[in-house]
Structures are given as structure tokens and as C-alpha cells.
XYZ file of N, CA and C in Angstrom:
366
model
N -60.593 44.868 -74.992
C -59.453 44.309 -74.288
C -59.067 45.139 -73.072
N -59.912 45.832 -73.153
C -59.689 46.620 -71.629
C -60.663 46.573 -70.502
N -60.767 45.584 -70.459
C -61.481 44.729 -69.455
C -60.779 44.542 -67.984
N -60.624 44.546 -67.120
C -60.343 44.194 -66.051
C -60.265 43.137 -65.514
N -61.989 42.512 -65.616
C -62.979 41.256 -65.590
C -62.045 40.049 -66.378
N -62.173 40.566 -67.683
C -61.221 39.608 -68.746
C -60.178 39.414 -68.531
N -59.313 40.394 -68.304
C -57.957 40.220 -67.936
C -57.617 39.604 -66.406
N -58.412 39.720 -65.536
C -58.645 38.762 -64.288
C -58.913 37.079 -64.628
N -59.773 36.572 -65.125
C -60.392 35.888 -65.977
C -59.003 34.861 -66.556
N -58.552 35.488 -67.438
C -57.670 34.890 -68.103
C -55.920 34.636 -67.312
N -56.263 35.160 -66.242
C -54.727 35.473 -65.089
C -55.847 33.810 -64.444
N -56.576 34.202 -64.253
C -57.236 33.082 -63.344
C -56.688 31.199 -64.253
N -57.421 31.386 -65.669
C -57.200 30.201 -66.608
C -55.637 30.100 -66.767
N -54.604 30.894 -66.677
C -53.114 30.400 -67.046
C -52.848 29.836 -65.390
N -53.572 30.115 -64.358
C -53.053 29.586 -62.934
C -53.459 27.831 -62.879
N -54.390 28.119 -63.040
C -55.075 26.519 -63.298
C -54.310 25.930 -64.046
N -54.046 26.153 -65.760
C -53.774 25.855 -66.245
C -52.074 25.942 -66.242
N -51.569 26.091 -65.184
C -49.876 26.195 -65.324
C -49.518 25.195 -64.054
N -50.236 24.522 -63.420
C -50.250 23.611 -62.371
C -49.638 22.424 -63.033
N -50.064 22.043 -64.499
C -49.490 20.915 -65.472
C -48.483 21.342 -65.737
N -47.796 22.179 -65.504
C -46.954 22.743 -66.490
C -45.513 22.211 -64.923
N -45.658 22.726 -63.991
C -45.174 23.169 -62.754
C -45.145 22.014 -61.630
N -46.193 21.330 -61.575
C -46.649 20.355 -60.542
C -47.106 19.427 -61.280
N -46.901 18.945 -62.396
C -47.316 17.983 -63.008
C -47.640 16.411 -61.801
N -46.333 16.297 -60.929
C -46.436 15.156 -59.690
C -47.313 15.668 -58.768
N -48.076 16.719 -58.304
C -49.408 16.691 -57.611
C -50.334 16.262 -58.654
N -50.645 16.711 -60.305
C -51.658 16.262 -60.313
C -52.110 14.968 -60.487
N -50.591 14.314 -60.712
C -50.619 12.379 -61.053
C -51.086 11.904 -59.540
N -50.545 12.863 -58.452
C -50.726 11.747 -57.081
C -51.978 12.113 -56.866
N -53.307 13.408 -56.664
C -54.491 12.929 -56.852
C -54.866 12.320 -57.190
N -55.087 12.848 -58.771
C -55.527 11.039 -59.297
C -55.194 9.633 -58.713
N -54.563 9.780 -58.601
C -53.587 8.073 -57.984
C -54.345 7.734 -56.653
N -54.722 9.076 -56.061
C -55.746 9.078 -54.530
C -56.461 9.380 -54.583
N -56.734 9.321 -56.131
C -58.609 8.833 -55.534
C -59.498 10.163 -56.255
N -58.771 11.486 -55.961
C -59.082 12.450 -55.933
C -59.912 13.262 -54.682
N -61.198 12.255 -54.192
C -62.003 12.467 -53.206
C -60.941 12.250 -52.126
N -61.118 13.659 -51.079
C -60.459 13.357 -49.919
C -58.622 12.656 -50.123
N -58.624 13.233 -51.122
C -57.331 12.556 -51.350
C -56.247 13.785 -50.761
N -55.909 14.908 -50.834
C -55.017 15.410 -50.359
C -54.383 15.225 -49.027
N -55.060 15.250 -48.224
C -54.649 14.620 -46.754
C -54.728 13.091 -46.107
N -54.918 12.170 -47.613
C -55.440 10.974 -47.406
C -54.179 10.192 -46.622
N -52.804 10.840 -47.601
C -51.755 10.212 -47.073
C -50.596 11.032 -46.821
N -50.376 11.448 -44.958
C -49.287 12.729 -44.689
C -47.838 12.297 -45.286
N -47.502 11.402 -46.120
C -46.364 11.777 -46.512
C -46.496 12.411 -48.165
N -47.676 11.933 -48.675
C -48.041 12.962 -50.195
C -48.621 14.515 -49.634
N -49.283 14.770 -48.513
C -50.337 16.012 -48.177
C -48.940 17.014 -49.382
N -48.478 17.473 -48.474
C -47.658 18.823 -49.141
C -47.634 18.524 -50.932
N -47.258 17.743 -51.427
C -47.460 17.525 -53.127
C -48.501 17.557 -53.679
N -49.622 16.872 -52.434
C -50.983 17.281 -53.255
C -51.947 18.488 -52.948
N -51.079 19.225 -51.933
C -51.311 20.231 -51.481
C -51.213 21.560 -52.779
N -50.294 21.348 -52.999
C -49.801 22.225 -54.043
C -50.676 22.579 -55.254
N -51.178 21.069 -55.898
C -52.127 21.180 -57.378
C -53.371 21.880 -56.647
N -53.975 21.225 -55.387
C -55.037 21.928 -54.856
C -54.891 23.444 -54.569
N -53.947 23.878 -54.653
C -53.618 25.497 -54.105
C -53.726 25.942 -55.813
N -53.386 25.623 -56.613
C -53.227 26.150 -58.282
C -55.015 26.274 -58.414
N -54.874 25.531 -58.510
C -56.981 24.968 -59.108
C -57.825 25.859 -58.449
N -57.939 25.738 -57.241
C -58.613 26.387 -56.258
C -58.586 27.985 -56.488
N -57.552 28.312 -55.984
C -57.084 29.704 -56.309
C -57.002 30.441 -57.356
N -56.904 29.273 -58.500
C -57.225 29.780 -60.376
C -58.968 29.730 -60.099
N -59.527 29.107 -60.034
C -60.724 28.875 -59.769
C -61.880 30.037 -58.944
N -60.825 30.276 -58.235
C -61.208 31.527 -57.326
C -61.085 33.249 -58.500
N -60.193 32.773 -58.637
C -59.674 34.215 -59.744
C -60.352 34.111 -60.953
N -60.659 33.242 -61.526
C -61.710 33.204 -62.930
C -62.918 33.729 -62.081
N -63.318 33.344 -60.857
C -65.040 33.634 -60.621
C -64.766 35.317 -60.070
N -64.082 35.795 -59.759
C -63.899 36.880 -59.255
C -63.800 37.878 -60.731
N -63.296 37.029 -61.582
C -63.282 38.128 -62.871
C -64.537 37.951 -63.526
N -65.088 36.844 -63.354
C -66.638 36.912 -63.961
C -67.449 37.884 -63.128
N -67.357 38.013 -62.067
C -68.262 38.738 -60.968
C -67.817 40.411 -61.789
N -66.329 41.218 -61.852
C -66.316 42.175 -62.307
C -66.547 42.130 -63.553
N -66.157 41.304 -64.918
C -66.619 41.334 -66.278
C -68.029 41.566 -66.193
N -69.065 40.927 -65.388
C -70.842 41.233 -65.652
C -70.782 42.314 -64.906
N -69.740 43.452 -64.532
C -70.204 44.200 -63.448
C -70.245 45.698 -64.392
N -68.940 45.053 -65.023
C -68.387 45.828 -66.262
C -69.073 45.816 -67.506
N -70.132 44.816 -67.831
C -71.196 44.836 -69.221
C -72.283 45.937 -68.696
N -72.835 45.556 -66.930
C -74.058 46.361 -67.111
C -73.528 47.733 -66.762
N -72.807 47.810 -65.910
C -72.455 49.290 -65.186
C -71.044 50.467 -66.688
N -70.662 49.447 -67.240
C -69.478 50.252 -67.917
C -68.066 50.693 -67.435
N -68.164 49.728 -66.288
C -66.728 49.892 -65.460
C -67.204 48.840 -64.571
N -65.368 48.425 -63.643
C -65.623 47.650 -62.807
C -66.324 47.880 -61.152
N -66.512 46.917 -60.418
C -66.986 47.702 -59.552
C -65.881 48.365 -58.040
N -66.194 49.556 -58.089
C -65.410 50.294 -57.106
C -64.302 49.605 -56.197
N -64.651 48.510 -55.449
C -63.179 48.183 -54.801
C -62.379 47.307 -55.836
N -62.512 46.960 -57.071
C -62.222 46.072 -57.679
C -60.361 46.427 -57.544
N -59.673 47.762 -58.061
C -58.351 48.046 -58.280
C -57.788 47.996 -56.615
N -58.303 47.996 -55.518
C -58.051 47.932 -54.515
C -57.531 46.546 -54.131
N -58.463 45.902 -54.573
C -58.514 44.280 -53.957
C -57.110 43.701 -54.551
N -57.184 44.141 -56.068
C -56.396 43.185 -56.776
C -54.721 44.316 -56.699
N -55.087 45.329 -56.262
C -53.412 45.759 -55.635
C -53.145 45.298 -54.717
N -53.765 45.203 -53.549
C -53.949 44.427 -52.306
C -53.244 43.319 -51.851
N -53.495 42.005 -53.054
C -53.393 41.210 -53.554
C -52.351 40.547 -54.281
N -52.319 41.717 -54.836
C -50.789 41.324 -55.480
C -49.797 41.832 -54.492
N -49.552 43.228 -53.876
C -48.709 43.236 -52.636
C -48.145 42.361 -51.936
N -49.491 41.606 -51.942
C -49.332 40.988 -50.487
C -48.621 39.491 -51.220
N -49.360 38.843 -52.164
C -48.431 38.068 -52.661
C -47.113 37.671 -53.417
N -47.124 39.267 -53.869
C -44.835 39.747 -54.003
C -44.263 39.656 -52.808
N -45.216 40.487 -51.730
C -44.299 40.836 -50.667
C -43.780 38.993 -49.979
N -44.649 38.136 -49.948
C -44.588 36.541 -49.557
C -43.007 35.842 -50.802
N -43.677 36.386 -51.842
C -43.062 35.750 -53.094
C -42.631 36.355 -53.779
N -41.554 37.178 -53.848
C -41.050 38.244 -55.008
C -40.872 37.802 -56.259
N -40.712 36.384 -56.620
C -40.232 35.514 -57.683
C -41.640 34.907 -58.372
N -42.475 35.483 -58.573
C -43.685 34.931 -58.400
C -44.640 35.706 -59.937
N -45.774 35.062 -59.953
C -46.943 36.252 -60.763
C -47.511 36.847 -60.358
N -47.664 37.249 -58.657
C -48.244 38.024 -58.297
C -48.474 39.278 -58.556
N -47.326 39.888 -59.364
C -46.849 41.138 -59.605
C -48.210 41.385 -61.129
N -48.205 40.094 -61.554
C -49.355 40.337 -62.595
C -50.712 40.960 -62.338
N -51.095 40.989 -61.065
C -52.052 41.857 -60.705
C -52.188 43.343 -60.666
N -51.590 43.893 -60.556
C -51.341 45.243 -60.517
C -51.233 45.853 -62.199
N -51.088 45.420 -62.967
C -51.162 45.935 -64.476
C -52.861 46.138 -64.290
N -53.600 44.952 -64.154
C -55.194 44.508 -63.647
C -55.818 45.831 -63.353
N -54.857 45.827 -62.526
C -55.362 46.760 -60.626
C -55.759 48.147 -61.929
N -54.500 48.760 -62.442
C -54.150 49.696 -62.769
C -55.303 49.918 -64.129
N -55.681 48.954 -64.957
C -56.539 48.495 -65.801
C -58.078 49.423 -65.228
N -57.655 48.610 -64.017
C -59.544 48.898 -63.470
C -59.756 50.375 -63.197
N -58.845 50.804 -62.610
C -58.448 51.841 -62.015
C -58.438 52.846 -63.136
N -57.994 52.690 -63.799
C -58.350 53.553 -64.932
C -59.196 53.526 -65.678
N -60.372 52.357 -66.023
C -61.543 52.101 -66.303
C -62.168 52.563 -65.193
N -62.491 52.779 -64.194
C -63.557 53.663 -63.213
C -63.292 54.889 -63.913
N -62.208 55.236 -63.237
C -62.076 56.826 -63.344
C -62.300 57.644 -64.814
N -62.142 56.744 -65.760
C -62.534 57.470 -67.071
C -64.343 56.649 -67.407
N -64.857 55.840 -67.069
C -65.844 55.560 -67.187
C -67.065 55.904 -66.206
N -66.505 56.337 -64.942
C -67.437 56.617 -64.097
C -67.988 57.769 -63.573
N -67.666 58.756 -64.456
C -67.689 60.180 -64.075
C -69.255 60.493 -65.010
């Protein structure tokens, strides 16, 4: 459980998965448009369906980014070197936008990895 990878991973699956929870009306008006090319299909929905596409995408993005350090972390025994950088980075930058936010959930991550190098990589 001291994974980095995993714990990225699973920050990634509650983003995706909290879009139903949050935006439930973006993900009915995709569907409803089609899905294909549907977000900008019609500028008075764009911004609503803007939104589910920003959850998915960006969860989507964060699961593959924790798979990339989890296999980085099976063969090597730690994550790889900029990994606590990126995801402090990251979260900064998305408190500093959103103080009210999960961004702040990155940095436990950050701190995760960060201490998995340094005790694993010596």
C-alpha cells in the first residue's frame, strides 16, 4: 500500500468515477448528443458537457500516469525520479486555481513517492 503508482491510480478511478456523483447533467447531455463530437455540438450545452469531459479525461489521464509509475515501481523498486515533483507540481498548481478542491490529494502521493525513492533508491 505504499505505492505511489496505486495510490495515483486509484485518485485517478474516484475522478472519473465522481463525475456521476457531481455532474450527473453533463453525463445525461452527452449521451443525449450523441456522444461523438457532442461536446461542442451545441454552444448553449458546450460548458455542461464540457465539464463530464474534463472529469473522464483527466481521471483517465491520472490512472495512465499511475500505471506508467506502478510498472516503474514493480521493476525498479521505487517510482521514477520526477514522479514526487510532478505530482507536487500539480497539486500546487491546482489548490493554488482551486483551494476548495482535491487537488490537495496529491501531495500525500507526492510525499508517498518521495519517500519511496529516497528509502528505496540508495
Amino acid at each position: 500500500m505504499r505505492s505511489a503508482g496505486l495510490w495515483t491510480m486509484v485518485l485517478g478511478v474516484a475522478h472519473v468515477a465522481s463525475v456521476h456523483a457531481f455532474h450527473p447533467e453533463s453525463v445525461r447531455s452527452v449521451m443525449d448528443g450523441g456522444v461523438i463530437a457532442s461536446v461542442d455540438a451545441d454552444p448553449v450545452l458546450t460548458e455542461r458537457r464540457a465539464v463530464g469531459f474534463w472529469y473522464v479525461t483527466s481521471g483517465l489521464l491520472v490512472i495512465g500516469l499511475g500505471a506508467i509509475v506502478r510498472g516503474h515501481e514493480k521493476v525498479h523498486g521505487r517510482p521514477p525520479p520526477a514522479t514526487a515533483t510532478v505530482l507536487v507540481a500539480t497539486g500546487l498548481w491546482g489548490a493554488l486555481l482551486m483551494p476548495v478542491s482535491p487537488f490537495w490529494l496529491f501531495l500525500p502521493i507526492a510525499w508517498l513517492a518521495r519517500r519511496s525513492a529516497n528509502s528505496r533508491g540508495r
